[in-house]
PDB file of C-alpha atoms and ligand atoms in Angstrom:
ATOM      1  CA  UNK A1195      80.617  10.994  12.970  1.00 95.00           C
ATOM      2  CA  UNK A1196      78.581   9.029  15.615  1.00 97.00           C
ATOM      3  CA  UNK A1197      80.863   8.688  18.704  1.00 98.00           C
ATOM      4  CA  UNK A1198      79.945   6.380  21.577  1.00 98.00           C
ATOM      5  CA  UNK A1199      82.260   6.877  24.439  1.00 98.00           C
ATOM      6  CA  UNK A1200      82.318   4.602  27.523  1.00 98.00           C
ATOM      7  CA  UNK A1201      78.517   4.192  27.519  1.00 98.00           C
ATOM      8  CA  UNK A1202      76.910   2.483  30.530  1.00 98.00           C
ATOM      9  CA  UNK A1203      73.296   1.537  30.612  1.00 98.00           C
ATOM     10  CA  UNK A1204      71.418  -0.252  33.433  1.00 98.00           C
ATOM     11  CA  UNK A1205      67.914  -1.592  33.674  1.00 97.00           C
ATOM     12  CA  UNK A1206      67.472  -2.092  37.540  1.00 95.00           C
ATOM     13  CA  UNK A1207      70.428  -4.088  38.799  1.00 95.00           C
ATOM     14  CA  UNK A1208      71.450  -5.422  35.382  1.00 96.00           C
ATOM     15  CA  UNK A1209      74.202  -3.659  33.337  1.00 97.00           C
ATOM     16  CA  UNK A1210      73.105  -3.877  29.809  1.00 97.00           C
ATOM     17  CA  UNK A1211      75.849  -1.719  28.232  1.00 98.00           C
ATOM     18  CA  UNK A1212      79.071  -1.895  30.203  1.00 98.00           C
ATOM     19  CA  UNK A1213      81.540   0.900  29.003  1.00 97.00           C
ATOM     20  CA  UNK A1214      80.827   0.658  25.322  1.00 98.00           C
ATOM     21  CA  UNK A1215      82.849   2.796  22.923  1.00 98.00           C
ATOM     22  CA  UNK A1216      82.392   2.877  19.098  1.00 97.00           C
ATOM     23  CA  UNK A1217      82.738   5.403  16.274  1.00 97.00           C
ATOM     24  CA  UNK A1218      80.933   5.374  12.886  1.00 97.00           C
ATOM     25  CA  UNK A1219      82.595   7.740  10.375  1.00 96.00           C
ATOM     26  CA  UNK A1220      81.061   8.964   7.204  1.00 94.00           C
ATOM     27  CA  UNK A1221      81.196   6.287   4.490  1.00 94.00           C
ATOM     28  CA  UNK A1222      81.547   3.451   6.947  1.00 96.00           C
ATOM     29  CA  UNK A1223      79.251   0.405   7.347  1.00 96.00           C
ATOM     30  CA  UNK A1224      79.643  -0.787  10.819  1.00 97.00           C
ATOM     31  CA  UNK A1225      77.914  -4.157  11.779  1.00 97.00           C
ATOM     32  CA  UNK A1226      77.185  -4.962  15.383  1.00 97.00           C
ATOM     33  CA  UNK A1227      76.999  -8.693  16.073  1.00 96.00           C
ATOM     34  CA  UNK A1228      76.253 -10.373  19.253  1.00 95.00           C
ATOM     35  CA  UNK A1229      74.006 -12.922  20.843  1.00 93.00           C
ATOM     36  CA  UNK A1230      70.429 -12.333  21.796  1.00 92.00           C
ATOM     37  CA  UNK A1231      70.360  -9.994  24.896  1.00 94.00           C
ATOM     38  CA  UNK A1232      73.922  -8.838  24.378  1.00 96.00           C
ATOM     39  CA  UNK A1233      72.720  -5.087  24.252  1.00 97.00           C
ATOM     40  CA  UNK A1234      72.585  -4.367  20.410  1.00 96.00           C
ATOM     41  CA  UNK A1235      69.156  -2.885  20.269  1.00 95.00           C
ATOM     42  CA  UNK A1236      69.735  -0.924  23.528  1.00 96.00           C
ATOM     43  CA  UNK A1237      72.890   0.643  21.935  1.00 97.00           C
ATOM     44  CA  UNK A1238      70.768   1.749  18.938  1.00 96.00           C
ATOM     45  CA  UNK A1239      68.111   3.109  21.329  1.00 95.00           C
ATOM     46  CA  UNK A1240      70.742   5.086  23.160  1.00 97.00           C
ATOM     47  CA  UNK A1241      72.075   6.592  19.908  1.00 96.00           C
ATOM     48  CA  UNK A1242      68.590   7.717  19.219  1.00 92.00           C
ATOM     49  CA  UNK A1243      68.234   9.161  22.605  1.00 93.00           C
ATOM     50  CA  UNK A1244      65.406   6.818  23.484  1.00 93.00           C
ATOM     51  CA  UNK A1245      67.232   5.658  26.597  1.00 95.00           C
ATOM     52  CA  UNK A1246      68.910   7.821  29.332  1.00 95.00           C
ATOM     53  CA  UNK A1247      72.483   6.898  29.662  1.00 97.00           C
ATOM     54  CA  UNK A1248      73.962   5.919  33.101  1.00 97.00           C
ATOM     55  CA  UNK A1249      77.403   6.809  32.165  1.00 97.00           C
ATOM     56  CA  UNK A1250      79.515   7.867  29.153  1.00 98.00           C
ATOM     57  CA  UNK A1251      78.540  10.008  26.409  1.00 98.00           C
ATOM     58  CA  UNK A1252      77.097   9.864  22.649  1.00 98.00           C
ATOM     59  CA  UNK A1253      77.587  12.550  20.032  1.00 98.00           C
ATOM     60  CA  UNK A1254      76.219  12.735  16.594  1.00 97.00           C
ATOM     61  CA  UNK A1255      78.364  15.133  14.573  1.00 97.00           C
ATOM     62  CA  UNK A1256      79.202  16.703  17.905  1.00 97.00           C
ATOM     63  CA  UNK A1257      75.597  17.004  19.227  1.00 97.00           C
ATOM     64  CA  UNK A1258      75.303  15.385  22.667  1.00 97.00           C
ATOM     65  CA  UNK A1259      72.056  13.215  22.713  1.00 96.00           C
ATOM     66  CA  UNK A1260      71.758  13.685  26.399  1.00 96.00           C
ATOM     67  CA  UNK A1261      71.035  17.237  25.634  1.00 96.00           C
ATOM     68  CA  UNK A1262      67.326  17.613  24.701  1.00 94.00           C
ATOM     69  CA  UNK A1263      68.092  20.613  22.283  1.00 95.00           C
ATOM     70  CA  UNK A1264      70.984  18.983  20.630  1.00 96.00           C
ATOM     71  CA  UNK A1265      69.057  15.595  20.518  1.00 95.00           C
ATOM     72  CA  UNK A1266      66.379  17.273  18.409  1.00 92.00           C
ATOM     73  CA  UNK A1267      69.195  18.345  15.917  1.00 93.00           C
ATOM     74  CA  UNK A1268      70.806  15.033  16.181  1.00 94.00           C
ATOM     75  CA  UNK A1269      67.770  13.142  15.223  1.00 90.00           C
ATOM     76  CA  UNK A1270      67.627  15.001  11.937  1.00 90.00           C
ATOM     77  CA  UNK A1271      71.118  13.473  10.941  1.00 94.00           C
ATOM     78  CA  UNK A1272      70.297   9.806  11.533  1.00 93.00           C
ATOM     79  CA  UNK A1273      67.228   7.698  10.628  1.00 92.00           C
ATOM     80  CA  UNK A1274      66.563   4.294  12.163  1.00 91.00           C
ATOM     81  CA  UNK A1275      64.730   1.292  10.501  1.00 91.00           C
ATOM     82  CA  UNK A1276      63.450  -1.358  13.151  1.00 86.00           C
ATOM     83  CA  UNK A1277      62.731  -4.926  13.034  1.00 79.00           C
ATOM     84  CA  UNK A1278      59.051  -4.404  12.964  1.00 74.00           C
ATOM     85  CA  UNK A1279      57.857  -2.293  10.163  1.00 68.00           C
ATOM     86  CA  UNK A1280      56.192   0.341  12.215  1.00 82.00           C
ATOM     87  CA  UNK A1281      54.305   1.982   9.471  1.00 91.00           C
ATOM     88  CA  UNK A1282      51.232   4.171   9.992  1.00 93.00           C
ATOM     89  CA  UNK A1283      48.401   1.591   9.037  1.00 94.00           C
ATOM     90  CA  UNK A1284      45.795   4.325   8.275  1.00 96.00           C
ATOM     91  CA  UNK A1285      48.171   6.090   5.783  1.00 96.00           C
ATOM     92  CA  UNK A1286      49.183   5.099   2.277  1.00 97.00           C
ATOM     93  CA  UNK A1287      52.460   4.124   1.470  1.00 97.00           C
ATOM     94  CA  UNK A1288      53.270   7.433  -0.126  1.00 97.00           C
ATOM     95  CA  UNK A1289      51.947   9.169   2.948  1.00 97.00           C
ATOM     96  CA  UNK A1290      54.072   7.037   5.277  1.00 96.00           C
ATOM     97  CA  UNK A1291      57.154   8.161   3.337  1.00 96.00           C
ATOM     98  CA  UNK A1292      56.365  11.904   2.877  1.00 97.00           C
ATOM     99  CA  UNK A1293      55.002  12.647   6.289  1.00 95.00           C
ATOM    100  CA  UNK A1294      58.170  13.379   8.263  1.00 92.00           C
ATOM    101  CA  UNK A1295      59.910  15.427   5.436  1.00 94.00           C
ATOM    102  CA  UNK A1296      56.834  17.586   5.306  1.00 95.00           C
ATOM    103  CA  UNK A1297      56.061  17.898   8.893  1.00 93.00           C
ATOM    104  CA  UNK A1298      59.458  17.766  10.504  1.00 89.00           C
ATOM    105  CA  UNK A1299      61.597  19.328   7.758  1.00 89.00           C
ATOM    106  CA  UNK A1300      58.671  21.515   6.484  1.00 92.00           C
ATOM    107  CA  UNK A1301      59.600  20.836   2.910  1.00 94.00           C
ATOM    108  CA  UNK A1302      56.997  21.590   0.155  1.00 95.00           C
ATOM    109  CA  UNK A1303      54.533  18.914  -0.593  1.00 95.00           C
ATOM    110  CA  UNK A1304      54.981  18.399  -4.391  1.00 95.00           C
ATOM    111  CA  UNK A1305      58.829  18.285  -4.054  1.00 96.00           C
ATOM    112  CA  UNK A1306      58.708  15.647  -1.354  1.00 96.00           C
ATOM    113  CA  UNK A1307      56.113  13.582  -3.070  1.00 97.00           C
ATOM    114  CA  UNK A1308      58.241  13.479  -6.214  1.00 96.00           C
ATOM    115  CA  UNK A1309      61.134  12.373  -4.139  1.00 95.00           C
ATOM    116  CA  UNK A1310      59.199   9.746  -2.339  1.00 96.00           C
ATOM    117  CA  UNK A1311      57.813   8.283  -5.629  1.00 96.00           C
ATOM    118  CA  UNK A1312      61.432   8.060  -6.900  1.00 93.00           C
ATOM    119  CA  UNK A1313      62.467   6.273  -3.728  1.00 91.00           C
ATOM    120  CA  UNK A1314      59.692   3.896  -3.929  1.00 94.00           C
ATOM    121  CA  UNK A1315      60.596   3.146  -7.646  1.00 92.00           C
ATOM    122  CA  UNK A1316      64.120   2.533  -6.582  1.00 87.00           C
ATOM    123  CA  UNK A1317      63.106  -0.301  -4.287  1.00 87.00           C
ATOM    124  CA  UNK A1318      60.597  -1.768  -6.773  1.00 89.00           C
ATOM    125  CA  UNK A1319      57.499  -0.273  -5.239  1.00 93.00           C
ATOM    126  CA  UNK A1320      56.312   2.397  -7.800  1.00 94.00           C
ATOM    127  CA  UNK A1321      53.037   0.717  -8.077  1.00 96.00           C
ATOM    128  CA  UNK A1322      52.432   0.519  -4.440  1.00 96.00           C
ATOM    129  CA  UNK A1323      52.303   4.255  -3.582  1.00 97.00           C
ATOM    130  CA  UNK A1324      48.657   4.406  -3.086  1.00 97.00           C
ATOM    131  CA  UNK A1325      48.339   1.046  -1.277  1.00 97.00           C
ATOM    132  CA  UNK A1326      48.021   0.776   2.555  1.00 97.00           C
ATOM    133  CA  UNK A1327      50.566  -1.186   4.592  1.00 94.00           C
ATOM    134  CA  UNK A1328      48.131  -4.090   5.327  1.00 94.00           C
ATOM    135  CA  UNK A1329      47.964  -4.638   1.474  1.00 95.00           C
ATOM    136  CA  UNK A1330      51.717  -5.336   1.322  1.00 93.00           C
ATOM    137  CA  UNK A1331      53.932  -8.268   2.143  1.00 88.00           C
ATOM    138  CA  UNK A1332      56.433  -7.983   5.005  1.00 86.00           C
ATOM    139  CA  UNK A1333      59.387  -7.560   2.695  1.00 87.00           C
ATOM    140  CA  UNK A1334      57.540  -4.768   0.874  1.00 90.00           C
ATOM    141  CA  UNK A1335      56.714  -2.979   4.181  1.00 91.00           C
ATOM    142  CA  UNK A1336      60.230  -3.064   5.197  1.00 88.00           C
ATOM    143  CA  UNK A1337      61.232  -1.647   1.891  1.00 90.00           C
ATOM    144  CA  UNK A1338      58.782   1.188   2.638  1.00 93.00           C
ATOM    145  CA  UNK A1339      60.322   1.462   6.079  1.00 92.00           C
ATOM    146  CA  UNK A1340      63.827   1.988   4.352  1.00 90.00           C
ATOM    147  CA  UNK A1341      62.210   4.517   1.899  1.00 92.00           C
ATOM    148  CA  UNK A1342      60.706   6.431   4.858  1.00 94.00           C
ATOM    149  CA  UNK A1343      64.088   6.554   6.638  1.00 91.00           C
ATOM    150  CA  UNK A1344      65.844   7.716   3.439  1.00 91.00           C
ATOM    151  CA  UNK A1345      63.345  10.403   2.794  1.00 93.00           C
ATOM    152  CA  UNK A1346      64.692  12.291   5.600  1.00 91.00           C
ATOM    153  CA  UNK A1347      68.004  12.436   3.675  1.00 89.00           C
ATOM    154  CA  UNK A1348      69.875  11.212   6.697  1.00 91.00           C
ATOM    155  CA  UNK A1349      73.649  11.317   7.085  1.00 92.00           C
ATOM    156  CA  UNK A1350      73.404   8.122   9.108  1.00 95.00           C
ATOM    157  CA  UNK A1351      71.242   5.064   8.643  1.00 94.00           C
ATOM    158  CA  UNK A1352      70.689   2.790  11.625  1.00 95.00           C
ATOM    159  CA  UNK A1353      69.293  -0.618  11.051  1.00 94.00           C
ATOM    160  CA  UNK A1354      68.102  -3.029  13.891  1.00 94.00           C
ATOM    161  CA  UNK A1355      67.525  -6.523  12.562  1.00 91.00           C
ATOM    162  CA  UNK A1356      65.497  -5.267   9.565  1.00 88.00           C
ATOM    163  CA  UNK A1357      65.156  -8.645   8.055  1.00 88.00           C
ATOM    164  CA  UNK A1358      64.723 -10.905  11.116  1.00 84.00           C
ATOM    165  CA  UNK A1359      61.086 -10.986  10.788  1.00 81.00           C
ATOM    166  CA  UNK A1360      61.129 -11.935   7.049  1.00 82.00           C
ATOM    167  CA  UNK A1361      61.228 -15.283   5.197  1.00 84.00           C
ATOM    168  CA  UNK A1362      64.331 -16.004   3.217  1.00 87.00           C
ATOM    169  CA  UNK A1363      63.057 -14.669  -0.087  1.00 84.00           C
ATOM    170  CA  UNK A1364      61.769 -11.271   1.367  1.00 83.00           C
ATOM    171  CA  UNK A1365      65.160 -11.027   3.466  1.00 88.00           C
ATOM    172  CA  UNK A1366      67.075 -11.326   0.156  1.00 88.00           C
ATOM    173  CA  UNK A1367      65.075  -8.571  -1.474  1.00 84.00           C
ATOM    174  CA  UNK A1368      65.629  -6.193   1.470  1.00 86.00           C
ATOM    175  CA  UNK A1369      69.335  -7.122   1.754  1.00 91.00           C
ATOM    176  CA  UNK A1370      69.699  -6.354  -1.926  1.00 89.00           C
ATOM    177  CA  UNK A1371      68.604  -2.811  -1.304  1.00 88.00           C
ATOM    178  CA  UNK A1372      70.839  -2.466   1.718  1.00 90.00           C
ATOM    179  CA  UNK A1373      73.770  -3.754  -0.388  1.00 91.00           C
ATOM    180  CA  UNK A1374      73.179  -1.125  -3.030  1.00 89.00           C
ATOM    181  CA  UNK A1375      73.004   1.647  -0.307  1.00 89.00           C
ATOM    182  CA  UNK A1376      76.245   0.421   1.069  1.00 90.00           C
ATOM    183  CA  UNK A1377      77.938   0.476  -2.342  1.00 90.00           C
ATOM    184  CA  UNK A1378      76.634   3.964  -2.854  1.00 88.00           C
ATOM    185  CA  UNK A1379      78.511   5.012   0.173  1.00 88.00           C
ATOM    186  CA  UNK A1380      75.648   5.352   2.678  1.00 91.00           C
ATOM    187  CA  UNK A1381      76.979   5.403   6.217  1.00 95.00           C
ATOM    188  CA  UNK A1382      75.236   2.755   8.307  1.00 95.00           C
ATOM    189  CA  UNK A1383      75.300   1.191  11.589  1.00 97.00           C
ATOM    190  CA  UNK A1384      73.840  -2.243  11.073  1.00 93.00           C
ATOM    191  CA  UNK A1385      72.626  -4.756  13.594  1.00 95.00           C
ATOM    192  CA  UNK A1386      71.979  -8.054  11.989  1.00 92.00           C
ATOM    193  CA  UNK A1387      72.167 -11.907  12.283  1.00 89.00           C
ATOM    194  CA  UNK A1388      73.045 -12.062   8.479  1.00 90.00           C
ATOM    195  CA  UNK A1389      76.631 -12.728   9.051  1.00 92.00           C
ATOM    196  CA  UNK A1390      77.580 -13.537   5.467  1.00 91.00           C
ATOM    197  CA  UNK A1391      75.865 -10.352   4.216  1.00 91.00           C
ATOM    198  CA  UNK A1392      77.550  -8.312   6.975  1.00 93.00           C
ATOM    199  CA  UNK A1393      80.945  -9.759   5.780  1.00 93.00           C
ATOM    200  CA  UNK A1394      80.230  -8.556   2.197  1.00 92.00           C
ATOM    201  CA  UNK A1395      79.006  -5.038   2.980  1.00 93.00           C
ATOM    202  CA  UNK A1396      80.719  -4.011   6.238  1.00 95.00           C
ATOM    203  CA  UNK A1397      83.874  -1.878   6.565  1.00 96.00           C
ATOM    204  CA  UNK A1398      84.070  -2.878  10.170  1.00 97.00           C
ATOM    205  CA  UNK A1399      82.461  -5.396  12.579  1.00 97.00           C
ATOM    206  CA  UNK A1400      82.168  -5.051  16.247  1.00 97.00           C
ATOM    207  CA  UNK A1401      81.034  -7.728  18.656  1.00 97.00           C
ATOM    208  CA  UNK A1402      78.987  -7.230  21.766  1.00 97.00           C
ATOM    209  CA  UNK A1403      79.122  -9.838  24.411  1.00 96.00           C
ATOM    210  CA  UNK A1404      76.942  -9.264  27.629  1.00 95.00           C
ATOM    211  CA  UNK A1405      77.027  -5.590  27.185  1.00 97.00           C
ATOM    212  CA  UNK A1406      80.803  -5.224  26.517  1.00 97.00           C
ATOM    213  CA  UNK A1407      82.140  -4.447  23.162  1.00 97.00           C
ATOM    214  CA  UNK A1408      84.948  -7.183  23.072  1.00 96.00           C
ATOM    215  CA  UNK A1409      86.063  -6.625  19.365  1.00 96.00           C
ATOM    216  CA  UNK A1410      86.126  -3.800  16.870  1.00 97.00           C
ATOM    217  CA  UNK A1411      88.023  -4.781  13.740  1.00 97.00           C
ATOM    218  CA  UNK A1412      88.046  -4.206   9.999  1.00 97.00           C
ATOM    219  CA  UNK A1413      86.015  -6.945   8.438  1.00 96.00           C
ATOM    220  CA  UNK A1414      88.737  -9.085   7.096  1.00 95.00           C
ATOM    221  CA  UNK A1415      90.457  -8.986  10.371  1.00 96.00           C
ATOM    222  CA  UNK A1416      87.251 -10.038  12.136  1.00 96.00           C
ATOM    223  CA  UNK A1417      87.096 -13.179  10.156  1.00 94.00           C
ATOM    224  CA  UNK A1418      90.868 -13.821  10.432  1.00 93.00           C
ATOM    225  CA  UNK A1419      91.445 -16.969  12.677  1.00 91.00           C
ATOM    226  CA  UNK A1420      94.266 -15.152  14.211  1.00 93.00           C
ATOM    227  CA  UNK A1421      92.286 -12.006  15.028  1.00 93.00           C
ATOM    228  CA  UNK A1422      88.554 -11.789  15.621  1.00 91.00           C
ATOM    229  CA  UNK A1423      87.956 -15.622  15.224  1.00 91.00           C
ATOM    230  CA  UNK A1424      90.573 -16.221  18.032  1.00 91.00           C
ATOM    231  CA  UNK A1425      88.191 -14.990  20.407  1.00 93.00           C
ATOM    232  CA  UNK A1426      86.345 -18.163  21.786  1.00 93.00           C
ATOM    233  CA  UNK A1427      82.979 -16.110  22.198  1.00 93.00           C
ATOM    234  CA  UNK A1428      83.166 -14.919  18.552  1.00 93.00           C
ATOM    235  CA  UNK A1429      84.066 -18.420  17.322  1.00 91.00           C
ATOM    236  CA  UNK A1430      81.274 -19.852  19.229  1.00 91.00           C
ATOM    237  CA  UNK A1431      78.762 -17.255  17.872  1.00 92.00           C
ATOM    238  CA  UNK A1432      79.786 -17.759  14.394  1.00 89.00           C
ATOM    239  CA  UNK A1433      79.651 -21.627  14.571  1.00 86.00           C
ATOM    240  CA  UNK A1434      76.028 -21.212  15.674  1.00 81.00           C
ATOM    241  CA  UNK A1435      75.219 -18.732  12.834  1.00 74.00           C
ATOM    242  CA  UNK A1436      76.956 -20.246   9.758  1.00 56.00           C
ATOM    243  CA  UNK A1437      76.182 -23.641   8.496  1.00 54.00           C
ATOM    244  CA  UNK A1438      79.190 -26.262   8.800  1.00 47.00           C
ATOM    245  CA  UNK A1439      81.024 -26.325   5.573  1.00 48.00           C
ATOM    246  CA  UNK A1440      80.641 -22.583   4.998  1.00 51.00           C
ATOM    247  CA  UNK A1441      82.752 -21.589   7.912  1.00 45.00           C
ATOM    248  CA  UNK A1442      85.400 -18.874   7.060  1.00 49.00           C
TER     249      UNK A1442
HETATM  250  N1  LIG B2831      63.167  -1.672  28.842  1.00 65.85           N
HETATM  251  C1  LIG B2831      63.959  -2.533  29.381  1.00 65.85           C
HETATM  252  N2  LIG B2831      63.724  -2.819  30.610  1.00 65.85           N
HETATM  253  C2  LIG B2831      64.461  -3.810  31.263  1.00 65.85           C
HETATM  254  N3  LIG B2831      65.335  -4.644  30.657  1.00 65.85           N
HETATM  255  C3  LIG B2831      65.480  -4.461  29.414  1.00 65.85           C
HETATM  256  C4  LIG B2831      64.831  -3.350  28.635  1.00 65.85           C
HETATM  257  N4  LIG B2831      65.287  -3.472  27.399  1.00 65.85           N
HETATM  258  C5  LIG B2831      66.176  -4.274  27.284  1.00 65.85           C
HETATM  259  N5  LIG B2831      66.377  -4.906  28.480  1.00 65.85           N
HETATM  260  C6  LIG B2831      67.237  -6.049  28.785  1.00 65.85           C
HETATM  261  O1  LIG B2831      68.615  -5.602  28.232  1.00 65.85           O
HETATM  262  C7  LIG B2831      69.269  -6.809  27.694  1.00 65.85           C
HETATM  263  C8  LIG B2831      69.725  -6.315  26.300  1.00 65.85           C
HETATM  264  O2  LIG B2831      68.586  -6.267  25.511  1.00 65.85           O
HETATM  265  P1  LIG B2831      68.735  -5.766  23.927  1.00 65.85           P
HETATM  266  O3  LIG B2831      67.321  -5.773  23.327  1.00 65.85           O
HETATM  267  O4  LIG B2831      69.486  -4.598  23.862  1.00 65.85           O
HETATM  268  O5  LIG B2831      69.432  -7.105  23.347  1.00 65.85           O
HETATM  269  P2  LIG B2831      69.744  -7.485  21.728  1.00 65.85           P
HETATM  270  O6  LIG B2831      71.224  -7.687  21.721  1.00 65.85           O
HETATM  271  O7  LIG B2831      69.145  -6.458  20.872  1.00 65.85           O
HETATM  272  O8  LIG B2831      69.063  -8.815  21.665  1.00 65.85           O
HETATM  273  P3  LIG B2831      68.273  -9.515  20.435  1.00 65.85           P
HETATM  274  O9  LIG B2831      69.319 -10.089  19.481  1.00 65.85           O
HETATM  275  O10 LIG B2831      67.449 -10.629  20.963  1.00 65.85           O
HETATM  276  O11 LIG B2831      67.388  -8.352  19.653  1.00 65.85           O
HETATM  277  C9  LIG B2831      68.411  -7.879  27.781  1.00 65.85           C
HETATM  278  O12 LIG B2831      68.701  -8.681  28.984  1.00 65.85           O
HETATM  279  C10 LIG B2831      66.901  -7.268  27.868  1.00 65.85           C
HETATM  280  O13 LIG B2831      66.132  -8.163  28.704  1.00 65.85           O
HETATM  281 MG1  LIG B2832      67.731  -6.594  19.526  1.00 65.85          MG
END
């Protein structure tokens, strides 16, 4: 599992993560909610070993991400999809998906290509394998991004606001794929503003407020007026996110 224990991260004098603890066990879908600037992306970057910790510890299946050799191993266990589809523009869709399994995992090209085509077909992009990212819509690019992550056959999928740059229609098509992955038992740590979607697919929801993880509850309890919703900050956050009339 992913274990975040008492993590502290500072930028200059600002404490962005303040003693955050969290676990993600196999089969769980854990959603991180919180206002802009609360530290969600920083937490994902810390789990990836992209930021040096100022305190605490993060392990992925027991591998300490602060240790460079263990980090290299840990990175093979998790794959991340970010908000902006950072595909290689000069490579075809297929090559974007096959590159890491071939270069990092040193797997044979024909096998990797066959798997990549199957992944692309599973997200409705069978006919785009030979296209370039610039020829795709944002939603299609983000679906390629998800395929690229899945091509590494990760144990954990980390998703940071993968739909926030998309219009509602493209958001729906990407969420449909994530919903399917969740129902297939894919382990996910999911940062999103799509509260209703998170409510449907998450096993647990955690809430970050100014760098502090103030609530970590099973999804039903999070939306229970006597539990998660009893926190003024969470109530306030959800009232901004969810249209009046659709409040839990
Ligand atoms: N490299 C950096 N240098 C300095 N400050 C940073 C850096 N990265 C993030 N921060 C600050 O850390 C805080 C948390 O940022 P973070 O990106 O983690 O927030 P977030 O919860 O992901 O917000 P959003 O919902 O807008 O994506 C913010 O105040 C941000 O300005
Ligand atoms: Mg962010």
